[in-house]
């Protein structure tokens, strides 16, 4: 199993009062070469779950349970061991692109940095690879934008730089937290195709968080529905969307915009 | 109907490499009071650039922005500050727009400083608490700091801040992009209610075509700095005239095919 999570609980220390638990015992399994979609209410713990897998929880957080990456417990790893797996074994596309971007560094250098440090790639090769990645994520005029700073790019261009950084190291497990929120639907479709190819061709495992059920339907083999730190249901995506077992899932589907809801009711139309 | 916003032949160039990029290319549009105008289009097509110009946070290379009959870039600084409280913006990047050192209550109340008649003390705290609840957060969240919230919760803090003065014009740049469908629905209903009760006008920038279909009266489609198509939302979405609009609509993710494996290989 690429990723197994057992009874994961996370709580945050509060200045006043007792710590607040925000994940109440999550279990999930993600095999190699498969994709898991996660949907859930805003604030239900999706990003905290991803950060726990990356070993990136803030210091005010306490986690218990197990997060097994190929059998090794991430929660028990030292910071040094974590540095060894981050980027290379587990890559992450962050919900807010600026979390991953250094505002004072040119975007091409940021993509190349990981390649030089973890793969020892020579400077010129790393730059060429950075350019290839920028073109792959459809950044127009990539050979010029490679030297742009993040603030000189549009929101969706920044998000694509974040995607390029995560893909550069070809991680075995990719966590994508709302990776296409700033992309128009045509670029979004291309990015989802790229992710699908990586899963099919390289056998990476993908955990993708999205509140867009169309995105989930496109990419997720199985889907986990979360609500207030609990797992509501998990199953084949088709079953979850067509025969939701839980009230919250039904509410989500009912809240879909008219156009998308109509397409669910007209299968293969 | 009174026109609240008019954009005339607006262009904005930025430096790129040895040359430049025309982020906004001769865009003209107008918005009437109480109407919601959706702006959709390519990533990098100039939507946020347009939003920042309308908010006078940037200056155009050419063209004018007229709000309430006043040419924004001809106003003296004092008058511009006065006008400011009547238009508010929700930025595309919520985290970057929330000062991490301030508690949420202070962040949300900030635009009230522009309004000498704004409530003070306990009345102000009540106003903030009520708005936090309107966006699905708790009154007690006023004492917490931005980093303690989820992405979608931060986005709602930014929305609460933009709505606290009941602005005449709201510029919402991907303001609901981090919200799940149920919370998004609640926020859209809040905006519609403010429109019906207070006549606010909205420039609603989004990648979500379904949302445009639900709440926008008109829609403007942008590509590569230009406005390629504009008209009543239903008409543009149901009968697009331009190629780019058709391509955009065709790429909207739908649910008639579910799962990677069911997809025909390309
Ligand atoms: N650093 C923190 N300190 C305290 N509480 C936090 C912190 N980070 C997150 N939380 C809380 O934990 C809960 C889960 O947050 P998380 O970011 O995982 O939500 P999410 O499911 O990703 O939501 P969204 O869809 O809005 O991004 C939220 O209630 C949030 O307020
Ligand atoms: N400060 C800047 N310096 C240089 N170029 C810029 C700057 N700001 C924006 N641009 C460029 O202008 C173009 C339009 O950017 P803008 O942010 O308006 O796009 P957008 O339509 O909001 O895109 P998105 O949907 O991705 O947020 C982009 O090509 C961007 O790279
Ligand atoms: Mg999140
Ligand atoms: Mg933008």
Coordinates of C-alpha atoms and ligand atoms in Angstrom, one line a residue:
Chain A
X1 CA 0.0 0.0 0.0
X2 CA 1.4 3.4 -1.0
X3 CA -0.4 5.2 1.8
X4 CA -2.3 3.9 4.8
X5 CA -3.8 6.1 7.4
X6 CA -5.0 4.6 10.6
X7 CA -7.0 6.5 13.3
X8 CA -5.4 9.8 12.5
X9 CA -6.4 12.5 15.0
X10 CA -5.1 16.0 15.0
X11 CA -5.7 18.8 17.5
X12 CA -4.6 22.4 17.8
X13 CA -3.6 24.0 21.0
X14 CA -5.8 27.1 21.8
X15 CA -4.6 30.1 23.7
X16 CA -7.6 29.8 26.0
X17 CA -9.3 26.6 26.8
X18 CA -8.6 23.0 25.9
X19 CA -7.0 21.9 22.5
X20 CA -9.5 21.6 19.7
X21 CA -9.5 18.3 17.8
X22 CA -10.2 18.8 14.1
X23 CA -9.6 15.3 12.8
X24 CA -11.4 12.6 14.7
X25 CA -9.8 9.4 13.7
X26 CA -9.4 9.1 9.9
X27 CA -8.7 5.8 8.1
X28 CA -7.8 5.5 4.4
X29 CA -5.8 3.4 2.0
X30 CA -4.4 4.5 -1.3
X31 CA -2.7 1.8 -3.5
X32 CA 0.1 2.5 -5.9
X33 CA -1.1 3.8 -9.3
X34 CA -4.6 4.7 -8.0
X35 CA -6.3 8.0 -7.3
X36 CA -8.3 9.1 -4.3
X37 CA -10.5 12.2 -4.3
X38 CA -11.4 14.0 -1.1
X39 CA -14.4 16.3 -0.9
X40 CA -15.9 17.9 2.2
X41 CA -17.1 21.0 3.8
X42 CA -14.9 24.0 4.1
X43 CA -13.0 23.5 7.4
X44 CA -13.6 19.8 7.5
X45 CA -9.9 18.9 7.8
X46 CA -8.8 18.2 4.2
X47 CA -5.8 20.4 4.3
X48 CA -4.8 19.4 7.8
X49 CA -4.9 15.7 6.6
X50 CA -2.6 16.5 3.7
X51 CA -0.2 18.4 5.9
X52 CA -0.1 15.5 8.3
X53 CA 0.9 13.2 5.4
X54 CA 3.7 15.6 4.4
X55 CA 4.9 15.9 8.0
X56 CA 4.1 19.6 7.8
X57 CA 1.7 20.2 10.6
X58 CA 2.3 23.5 12.5
X59 CA 4.0 23.3 15.9
X60 CA 0.7 24.1 17.6
X61 CA -0.8 20.8 16.3
X62 CA -0.6 17.3 17.9
X63 CA -1.2 14.2 15.9
X64 CA -1.9 10.6 16.9
X65 CA -2.5 7.4 15.0
X66 CA -0.4 6.3 12.0
X67 CA 0.4 7.7 8.6
X68 CA 2.1 4.9 6.8
X69 CA 4.0 5.7 3.6
X70 CA 5.0 2.3 2.1
X71 CA 4.8 0.9 5.6
X72 CA 6.9 3.6 7.3
X73 CA 5.1 5.9 9.8
X74 CA 5.5 9.5 8.8
X75 CA 4.3 10.7 12.2
X76 CA 7.3 8.9 13.9
X77 CA 9.9 10.3 11.6
X78 CA 12.5 12.9 12.5
X79 CA 12.6 16.2 10.7
X80 CA 15.8 14.9 9.0
X81 CA 14.0 11.8 7.7
X82 CA 11.1 13.9 6.6
X83 CA 13.3 16.1 4.5
X84 CA 14.6 13.0 2.8
X85 CA 11.1 12.0 1.7
X86 CA 9.5 15.4 1.0
X87 CA 9.5 16.4 -2.6
X88 CA 11.0 13.2 -3.8
X89 CA 8.7 10.5 -2.3
X90 CA 5.7 12.7 -1.5
X91 CA 5.0 15.9 -3.4
X92 CA 2.4 18.4 -2.6
X93 CA 0.5 21.0 -4.6
X94 CA -0.6 23.5 -1.9
X95 CA -4.1 25.0 -1.8
X96 CA -2.6 28.5 -1.6
X97 CA 0.2 28.7 -4.2
X98 CA 2.1 31.3 -2.3
X99 CA 2.7 28.8 0.5
X100 CA 5.1 27.0 -1.8
X101 CA 6.5 30.0 -3.6
X102 CA 9.3 32.2 -2.5
X103 CA 8.2 35.8 -3.4
X104 CA 11.8 37.0 -3.9
X105 CA 13.0 34.2 -6.2
X106 CA 12.4 33.8 -10.0
X107 CA 10.0 31.0 -10.7
X108 CA 12.4 29.1 -13.0
X109 CA 15.0 29.1 -10.2
X110 CA 12.4 27.8 -7.8
X111 CA 11.5 24.8 -10.0
X112 CA 15.2 24.1 -10.8
X113 CA 16.2 24.3 -7.2
X114 CA 14.7 21.0 -6.2
X115 CA 16.2 19.3 -9.2
X116 CA 19.6 20.5 -8.4
X117 CA 19.5 19.7 -4.7
X118 CA 17.7 16.4 -4.7
X119 CA 18.9 15.0 -8.0
X120 CA 22.2 16.8 -8.3
X121 CA 21.2 17.9 -11.8
X122 CA 23.6 20.4 -13.4
X123 CA 22.4 24.0 -13.4
X124 CA 21.8 24.2 -17.2
X125 CA 19.9 20.9 -17.3
X126 CA 17.8 22.0 -14.4
X127 CA 16.9 25.2 -16.1
X128 CA 16.0 23.4 -19.3
X129 CA 13.8 21.0 -17.4
X130 CA 12.2 23.9 -15.6
X131 CA 11.3 25.4 -19.0
X132 CA 9.9 22.1 -20.2
X133 CA 7.7 21.9 -17.1
X134 CA 6.5 25.5 -17.5
X135 CA 5.5 24.7 -21.1
X136 CA 3.9 21.4 -20.0
X137 CA 1.6 23.3 -17.6
X138 CA 0.7 25.7 -20.5
X139 CA 2.4 28.9 -19.3
X140 CA 2.4 31.1 -22.4
X141 CA 5.8 32.7 -23.3
X142 CA 7.4 30.3 -20.9
X143 CA 11.0 31.1 -22.0
X144 CA 10.4 34.7 -20.9
X145 CA 8.2 34.0 -17.8
X146 CA 10.9 31.6 -16.5
X147 CA 12.6 34.7 -15.1
X148 CA 9.4 36.3 -13.7
X149 CA 8.8 36.7 -10.0
X150 CA 5.6 35.2 -8.6
X151 CA 3.9 38.6 -8.2
X152 CA 4.4 39.3 -11.9
X153 CA 2.1 36.3 -12.7
X154 CA -1.6 35.8 -12.7
X155 CA -3.2 33.7 -9.9
X156 CA -3.6 30.7 -12.3
X157 CA 0.0 31.1 -13.6
X158 CA 1.3 31.0 -10.0
X159 CA -0.8 27.9 -9.3
X160 CA 0.7 26.2 -12.4
X161 CA 4.2 27.1 -11.1
X162 CA 3.3 25.3 -7.9
X163 CA 2.2 22.3 -9.9
X164 CA 5.4 22.3 -11.9
X165 CA 7.5 22.4 -8.7
X166 CA 5.6 19.4 -7.3
X167 CA 5.8 17.4 -10.6
X168 CA 9.5 18.2 -11.1
X169 CA 10.7 15.5 -8.7
X170 CA 8.2 12.8 -9.9
X171 CA 7.1 11.8 -6.4
X172 CA 5.6 8.4 -5.8
X173 CA 2.7 10.0 -3.9
X174 CA 1.3 13.3 -5.0
X175 CA -1.1 15.3 -2.8
X176 CA -2.9 17.9 -4.7
X177 CA -4.9 20.3 -2.5
X178 CA -7.4 22.2 -4.7
X179 CA -4.8 22.3 -7.5
X180 CA -7.0 23.9 -10.2
X181 CA -9.1 26.5 -8.4
X182 CA -7.4 29.4 -10.2
X183 CA -7.4 27.8 -13.7
X184 CA -9.9 28.2 -16.4
X185 CA -11.7 25.0 -17.4
X186 CA -9.7 24.5 -20.6
X187 CA -6.3 24.6 -18.7
X188 CA -7.8 22.7 -15.9
X189 CA -8.7 19.9 -18.2
X190 CA -5.2 19.8 -19.5
X191 CA -3.7 19.7 -16.0
X192 CA -6.1 16.8 -15.1
X193 CA -4.9 15.0 -18.2
X194 CA -1.3 15.5 -17.2
X195 CA -2.0 14.1 -13.7
X196 CA -4.0 11.1 -15.2
X197 CA -1.0 10.3 -17.4
X198 CA 1.4 10.4 -14.5
X199 CA -0.8 7.9 -12.6
X200 CA -1.2 5.7 -15.6
X201 CA 2.4 5.8 -17.0
X202 CA 4.6 6.3 -13.9
X203 CA 2.2 4.5 -11.5
X204 CA 2.2 7.4 -9.0
X205 CA -0.5 7.6 -6.4
X206 CA -2.6 10.7 -6.3
X207 CA -4.7 12.1 -3.5
X208 CA -6.6 15.1 -4.9
X209 CA -8.8 17.4 -2.8
X210 CA -11.4 19.4 -4.6
X211 CA -14.8 20.8 -4.0
X212 CA -15.5 20.6 -7.7
X213 CA -17.4 17.4 -8.2
X214 CA -16.7 17.5 -11.9
X215 CA -13.0 17.4 -11.2
X216 CA -13.5 14.6 -8.8
X217 CA -15.5 12.7 -11.4
X218 CA -12.8 13.2 -13.9
X219 CA -9.8 12.0 -11.9
X220 CA -10.8 10.1 -8.7
X221 CA -11.0 6.3 -8.7
X222 CA -12.4 6.4 -5.2
X223 CA -13.8 9.3 -3.2
X224 CA -13.7 10.1 0.5
X225 CA -16.3 12.5 1.8
X226 CA -15.4 14.5 5.0
X227 CA -17.5 16.5 7.3
X228 CA -16.2 18.3 10.4
X229 CA -13.2 16.1 10.9
X230 CA -15.0 12.8 10.3
X231 CA -15.2 10.5 7.4
X232 CA -18.7 10.3 6.1
X233 CA -18.3 7.8 3.4
X234 CA -15.8 6.4 1.0
X235 CA -16.2 4.3 -2.1
X236 CA -15.9 4.1 -5.8
X237 CA -16.5 7.6 -7.1
X238 CA -19.3 6.5 -9.4
X239 CA -21.2 5.0 -6.4
X240 CA -20.6 7.9 -4.1
X241 CA -21.9 10.4 -6.7
X242 CA -24.8 8.4 -8.0
X243 CA -25.9 6.6 -4.9
X244 CA -24.7 8.8 -2.0
X245 CA -25.0 7.0 1.3
X246 CA -24.8 10.0 3.5
X247 CA -26.9 13.2 4.1
X248 CA -24.0 15.6 3.7
X249 CA -23.0 14.0 0.3
X250 CA -26.6 14.4 -0.8
X251 CA -26.6 18.0 0.2
X252 CA -23.4 18.6 -1.7
X253 CA -24.9 17.1 -4.8
X254 CA -28.1 19.1 -4.4
X255 CA -26.0 22.3 -4.1
X256 CA -24.3 21.7 -7.5
X257 CA -24.9 24.4 -10.1
X258 CA -27.8 23.6 -12.3
X259 CA -25.7 22.9 -15.4
X260 CA -23.5 20.3 -13.7
X261 CA -26.4 18.6 -11.9
X262 CA -28.2 18.1 -15.1
X263 CA -25.2 16.2 -16.5
X264 CA -25.3 13.8 -13.5
X265 CA -28.9 13.0 -14.3
X266 CA -28.0 12.4 -18.0
X267 CA -25.3 9.7 -17.9
X268 CA -23.2 9.2 -21.0
X269 CA -25.2 12.0 -22.7
Chain B
X1 CA -31.2 52.2 -14.2
X2 CA -28.2 54.2 -13.0
X3 CA -24.9 53.1 -14.3
X4 CA -22.4 52.5 -11.4
X5 CA -19.3 51.5 -13.4
X6 CA -18.1 52.3 -16.8
X7 CA -14.8 51.0 -18.2
X8 CA -13.6 52.8 -21.3
X9 CA -10.9 51.5 -23.7
X10 CA -8.9 50.3 -20.8
X11 CA -5.4 48.9 -21.5
X12 CA -2.5 47.9 -19.2
X13 CA 1.0 46.8 -20.3
X14 CA 3.5 45.1 -18.2
X15 CA 7.2 44.5 -18.8
X16 CA 8.0 40.9 -19.9
X17 CA 11.4 39.7 -21.0
X18 CA 12.8 42.2 -23.5
X19 CA 9.3 43.3 -24.5
X20 CA 6.0 43.6 -22.8
X21 CA 2.7 41.9 -22.4
X22 CA -0.6 43.7 -23.0
X23 CA -2.5 42.3 -20.0
X24 CA -5.6 44.3 -20.8
X25 CA -6.2 45.3 -24.3
X26 CA -8.8 48.1 -25.0
X27 CA -11.5 46.7 -22.8
X28 CA -14.8 48.6 -22.5
X29 CA -17.8 47.6 -20.4
X30 CA -20.5 49.0 -18.2
X31 CA -22.4 47.8 -15.1
X32 CA -25.7 49.1 -13.8
X33 CA -26.7 49.5 -10.2
X34 CA -28.0 46.3 -8.7
X35 CA -26.7 44.1 -11.5
X36 CA -24.2 41.2 -11.3
X37 CA -21.7 41.0 -14.1
X38 CA -19.7 37.8 -14.4
X39 CA -16.2 37.9 -15.8
X40 CA -14.9 34.5 -17.1
X41 CA -12.0 33.6 -19.3
X42 CA -8.6 32.3 -19.8
X43 CA -6.2 32.2 -16.9
X44 CA -3.9 35.1 -17.5
X45 CA -6.4 37.0 -19.7
X46 CA -6.4 40.1 -17.5
X47 CA -9.3 39.6 -15.1
X48 CA -7.4 40.5 -12.0
X49 CA -5.7 43.3 -13.8
X50 CA -9.1 44.7 -14.6
X51 CA -10.3 44.3 -11.0
X52 CA -7.3 46.1 -9.6
X53 CA -7.8 49.0 -12.0
X54 CA -11.5 49.3 -11.1
X55 CA -10.4 49.5 -7.5
X56 CA -7.8 52.1 -8.4
X57 CA -5.0 49.9 -7.0
X58 CA -3.1 50.1 -10.2
X59 CA -3.0 52.7 -13.0
X60 CA -3.9 52.0 -16.7
X61 CA -1.6 52.4 -19.7
X62 CA -4.6 53.9 -21.4
X63 CA -8.3 54.4 -20.9
X64 CA -10.6 55.4 -18.1
X65 CA -12.6 53.9 -15.2
X66 CA -15.7 55.9 -14.3
X67 CA -17.5 55.1 -11.0
X68 CA -20.7 56.9 -10.2
X69 CA -19.9 59.4 -12.9
X70 CA -16.4 60.2 -11.5
X71 CA -13.3 59.5 -13.5
X72 CA -11.3 57.5 -10.9
X73 CA -7.9 58.4 -12.1
X74 CA -8.7 62.1 -12.2
X75 CA -9.8 62.3 -8.6
X76 CA -7.6 64.0 -6.0
X77 CA -6.3 61.5 -3.3
X78 CA -8.7 62.7 -0.7
X79 CA -11.7 62.3 -2.9
X80 CA -10.5 58.9 -3.9
X81 CA -10.2 57.8 -0.3
X82 CA -13.8 59.1 0.3
X83 CA -15.1 57.2 -2.7
X84 CA -13.2 54.0 -1.7
X85 CA -15.6 53.0 1.0
X86 CA -18.3 52.6 -1.6
X87 CA -16.4 50.0 -3.5
X88 CA -14.7 47.0 -2.0
X89 CA -12.8 44.0 -3.3
X90 CA -12.3 40.4 -2.4
X91 CA -8.8 39.4 -3.6
X92 CA -8.0 36.2 -5.5
X93 CA -5.4 35.3 -2.9
X94 CA -7.1 35.5 0.5
X95 CA -4.1 34.7 2.6
X96 CA -2.0 37.4 1.0
X97 CA -4.7 40.0 1.6
X98 CA -5.3 39.3 5.3
X99 CA -2.7 40.8 7.7
X100 CA -1.4 37.9 9.7
X101 CA -0.7 40.0 12.8
X102 CA -4.3 41.1 13.3
X103 CA -7.1 39.2 14.8
X104 CA -10.0 38.5 12.5
X105 CA -12.4 40.9 14.2
X106 CA -10.0 43.8 13.5
X107 CA -9.5 42.7 9.9
X108 CA -13.2 42.5 9.1
X109 CA -13.9 45.9 10.7
X110 CA -11.1 47.6 8.8
X111 CA -13.1 49.2 6.0
X112 CA -15.3 50.9 8.6
X113 CA -12.4 53.3 9.3
X114 CA -13.2 55.0 6.0
X115 CA -16.7 55.8 7.3
X116 CA -17.0 58.5 10.0
X117 CA -20.6 57.5 10.7
X118 CA -19.7 53.8 11.3
X119 CA -20.7 52.2 14.6
X120 CA -18.1 52.0 17.3
X121 CA -17.4 49.9 20.4
X122 CA -20.0 47.2 21.2
X123 CA -22.2 48.1 18.2
X124 CA -19.2 47.5 15.9
X125 CA -18.4 44.2 17.6
X126 CA -22.0 43.1 17.0
X127 CA -21.8 44.1 13.4
X128 CA -18.6 42.0 12.9
X129 CA -20.1 39.1 14.8
X130 CA -23.3 39.1 12.7
X131 CA -21.3 39.2 9.4
X132 CA -19.0 36.4 10.5
X133 CA -22.2 34.3 11.1
X134 CA -23.6 35.3 7.8
X135 CA -20.6 33.8 6.0
X136 CA -20.8 30.6 8.1
X137 CA -18.2 31.4 10.7
X138 CA -18.7 31.9 14.4
X139 CA -18.8 35.2 16.3
X140 CA -16.0 33.9 18.5
X141 CA -13.7 33.6 15.5
X142 CA -13.2 37.4 15.7
X143 CA -10.5 36.7 18.3
X144 CA -8.5 34.2 16.2
X145 CA -5.8 34.9 13.7
X146 CA -5.8 34.2 9.9
X147 CA -3.4 31.3 10.0
X148 CA -5.7 29.4 12.3
X149 CA -8.3 29.0 9.6
X150 CA -8.8 26.8 6.5
X151 CA -8.4 28.2 3.0
X152 CA -12.2 28.5 2.6
X153 CA -12.6 30.0 6.0
X154 CA -10.0 32.7 5.1
X155 CA -11.8 33.4 1.9
X156 CA -15.0 34.0 3.9
X157 CA -13.1 36.4 6.3
X158 CA -12.2 38.4 3.2
X159 CA -15.8 38.3 2.0
X160 CA -17.1 39.5 5.4
X161 CA -14.5 42.4 5.3
X162 CA -15.6 43.4 1.8
X163 CA -19.3 43.4 2.7
X164 CA -19.2 45.2 6.1
X165 CA -19.6 48.7 4.6
X166 CA -22.4 47.5 2.3
X167 CA -20.5 48.8 -0.6
X168 CA -22.2 50.1 -3.7
X169 CA -19.8 48.1 -5.9
X170 CA -18.3 44.7 -4.9
X171 CA -15.4 43.4 -7.0
X172 CA -15.1 39.7 -6.2
X173 CA -12.0 38.1 -7.7
X174 CA -12.4 34.3 -7.5
X175 CA -14.1 35.0 -4.1
X176 CA -15.8 31.6 -3.8
X177 CA -13.1 29.4 -5.4
X178 CA -12.1 27.7 -2.2
X179 CA -15.6 27.0 -1.0
X180 CA -17.5 23.7 -1.0
X181 CA -20.8 23.8 -2.8
X182 CA -23.0 24.2 0.3
X183 CA -21.0 27.0 1.7
X184 CA -20.6 28.6 -1.7
X185 CA -24.4 28.5 -2.1
X186 CA -24.8 30.3 1.3
X187 CA -22.3 33.0 0.2
X188 CA -24.0 33.5 -3.2
X189 CA -27.4 33.8 -1.4
X190 CA -25.9 36.4 0.9
X191 CA -24.6 38.4 -2.1
X192 CA -28.0 38.2 -3.8
X193 CA -29.8 39.3 -0.6
X194 CA -27.5 42.3 -0.3
X195 CA -28.2 43.1 -4.0
X196 CA -32.0 42.9 -3.4
X197 CA -31.9 44.8 -0.1
X198 CA -29.2 47.4 -0.7
X199 CA -28.8 47.4 -4.5
X200 CA -25.1 46.5 -4.5
X201 CA -23.6 45.8 -7.9
X202 CA -21.0 43.1 -8.3
X203 CA -18.2 42.4 -10.7
X204 CA -17.9 38.7 -10.2
X205 CA -14.7 37.1 -11.6
X206 CA -14.8 33.4 -11.6
X207 CA -13.7 30.2 -13.4
X208 CA -16.9 28.5 -12.4
X209 CA -19.3 28.7 -15.3
X210 CA -22.0 27.0 -13.2
X211 CA -21.9 29.9 -10.7
X212 CA -22.1 32.5 -13.5
X213 CA -25.2 30.7 -14.7
X214 CA -26.7 30.8 -11.2
X215 CA -26.2 34.4 -10.1
X216 CA -25.0 36.6 -12.9
X217 CA -27.2 38.9 -15.0
X218 CA -24.6 39.5 -17.6
X219 CA -21.3 37.8 -18.5
X220 CA -18.1 39.1 -20.1
X221 CA -15.7 36.5 -21.6
X222 CA -12.0 37.4 -21.8
X223 CA -9.1 36.0 -23.7
X224 CA -5.6 37.3 -24.0
X225 CA -6.4 40.7 -22.6
X226 CA -9.5 41.3 -24.7
X227 CA -13.2 41.1 -24.2
X228 CA -14.3 38.5 -26.7
X229 CA -18.0 38.3 -25.9
X230 CA -20.5 39.9 -23.7
X231 CA -24.2 39.7 -23.1
X232 CA -27.0 38.4 -20.9
X233 CA -25.6 35.4 -18.9
X234 CA -28.2 32.8 -20.1
X235 CA -27.8 33.9 -23.7
X236 CA -24.0 33.7 -23.8
X237 CA -23.9 30.4 -22.0
X238 CA -26.7 28.8 -24.0
X239 CA -25.9 30.3 -27.3
X240 CA -22.2 31.3 -27.4
X241 CA -21.3 33.2 -30.5
X242 CA -17.5 33.2 -30.2
X243 CA -15.2 30.2 -30.7
X244 CA -13.3 30.8 -27.5
X245 CA -16.6 30.9 -25.5
X246 CA -17.6 27.6 -27.1
X247 CA -14.3 26.0 -26.3
X248 CA -14.6 27.2 -22.7
X249 CA -18.1 25.9 -22.3
X250 CA -17.1 22.5 -23.8
X251 CA -14.3 22.1 -21.3
X252 CA -16.6 22.6 -18.2
X253 CA -16.2 19.4 -16.2
X254 CA -19.4 17.4 -16.2
X255 CA -20.7 14.4 -14.5
X256 CA -22.0 12.3 -17.3
X257 CA -18.8 10.2 -17.4
X258 CA -17.4 9.3 -14.0
X259 CA -13.9 7.9 -13.4
X260 CA -10.6 7.9 -15.1
X261 CA -11.0 4.4 -16.4
X262 CA -14.2 5.1 -18.3
X263 CA -12.6 7.8 -20.3
X264 CA -11.7 7.2 -23.9
X265 CA -7.9 7.4 -24.4
X266 CA -6.8 10.5 -26.3
Ligands
LIG1 N1 -3.0 26.3 12.5 C1 -4.3 26.1 12.9 N2 -4.6 26.4 14.2 C2 -5.8 26.2 14.7 N3 -6.8 25.7 13.9 C3 -6.6 25.3 12.7 C4 -5.3 25.5 12.1 N4 -5.3 25.1 10.8 C5 -6.6 24.6 10.6 N5 -7.3 24.8 11.7 C6 -8.7 24.4 11.9 O1 -8.8 23.0 11.5 C7 -10.0 22.8 10.8 C8 -9.7 22.0 9.5 O2 -8.9 22.9 8.6 P1 -8.5 22.5 7.2 O3 -7.6 23.6 6.7 O4 -8.0 21.1 7.2 O5 -9.9 22.6 6.4 P2 -10.2 22.2 4.9 O6 -11.1 21.0 4.9 O7 -9.0 22.1 4.1 O8 -11.1 23.4 4.5 P3 -11.1 24.3 3.1 O9 -12.0 23.6 2.2 O10 -11.8 25.6 3.6 O11 -9.7 24.5 2.7 C9 -10.7 24.1 10.5 O12 -11.8 24.3 11.4 C10 -9.6 25.1 10.9 O13 -10.2 26.3 11.5
LIG2 N1 2.9 42.9 -12.0 C1 3.0 42.3 -13.2 N2 4.1 42.3 -13.9 C2 4.2 41.7 -15.1 N3 3.2 41.0 -15.7 C3 2.0 40.9 -15.0 C4 1.9 41.6 -13.7 N4 0.6 41.3 -13.3 C5 0.0 40.6 -14.3 N5 0.9 40.3 -15.3 C6 0.6 39.6 -16.5 O1 -0.6 40.1 -17.0 C7 -1.4 39.1 -17.5 C8 -2.8 39.2 -16.9 O2 -2.8 38.8 -15.6 P1 -4.1 38.8 -14.6 O3 -3.6 38.5 -13.2 O4 -4.9 39.9 -14.9 O5 -4.8 37.5 -15.2 P2 -6.1 36.8 -14.8 O6 -7.1 36.8 -15.9 O7 -6.6 37.3 -13.4 O8 -5.6 35.3 -14.6 P3 -6.0 34.1 -13.5 O9 -7.3 33.6 -14.0 O10 -4.9 33.1 -13.8 O11 -6.0 34.7 -12.2 C9 -0.7 37.8 -17.2 O12 -0.1 37.3 -18.4 C10 0.3 38.1 -16.2 O13 1.4 37.3 -16.3
LIG3 MG1 -8.1 23.3 2.7
LIG4 MG1 -6.6 36.5 -11.5

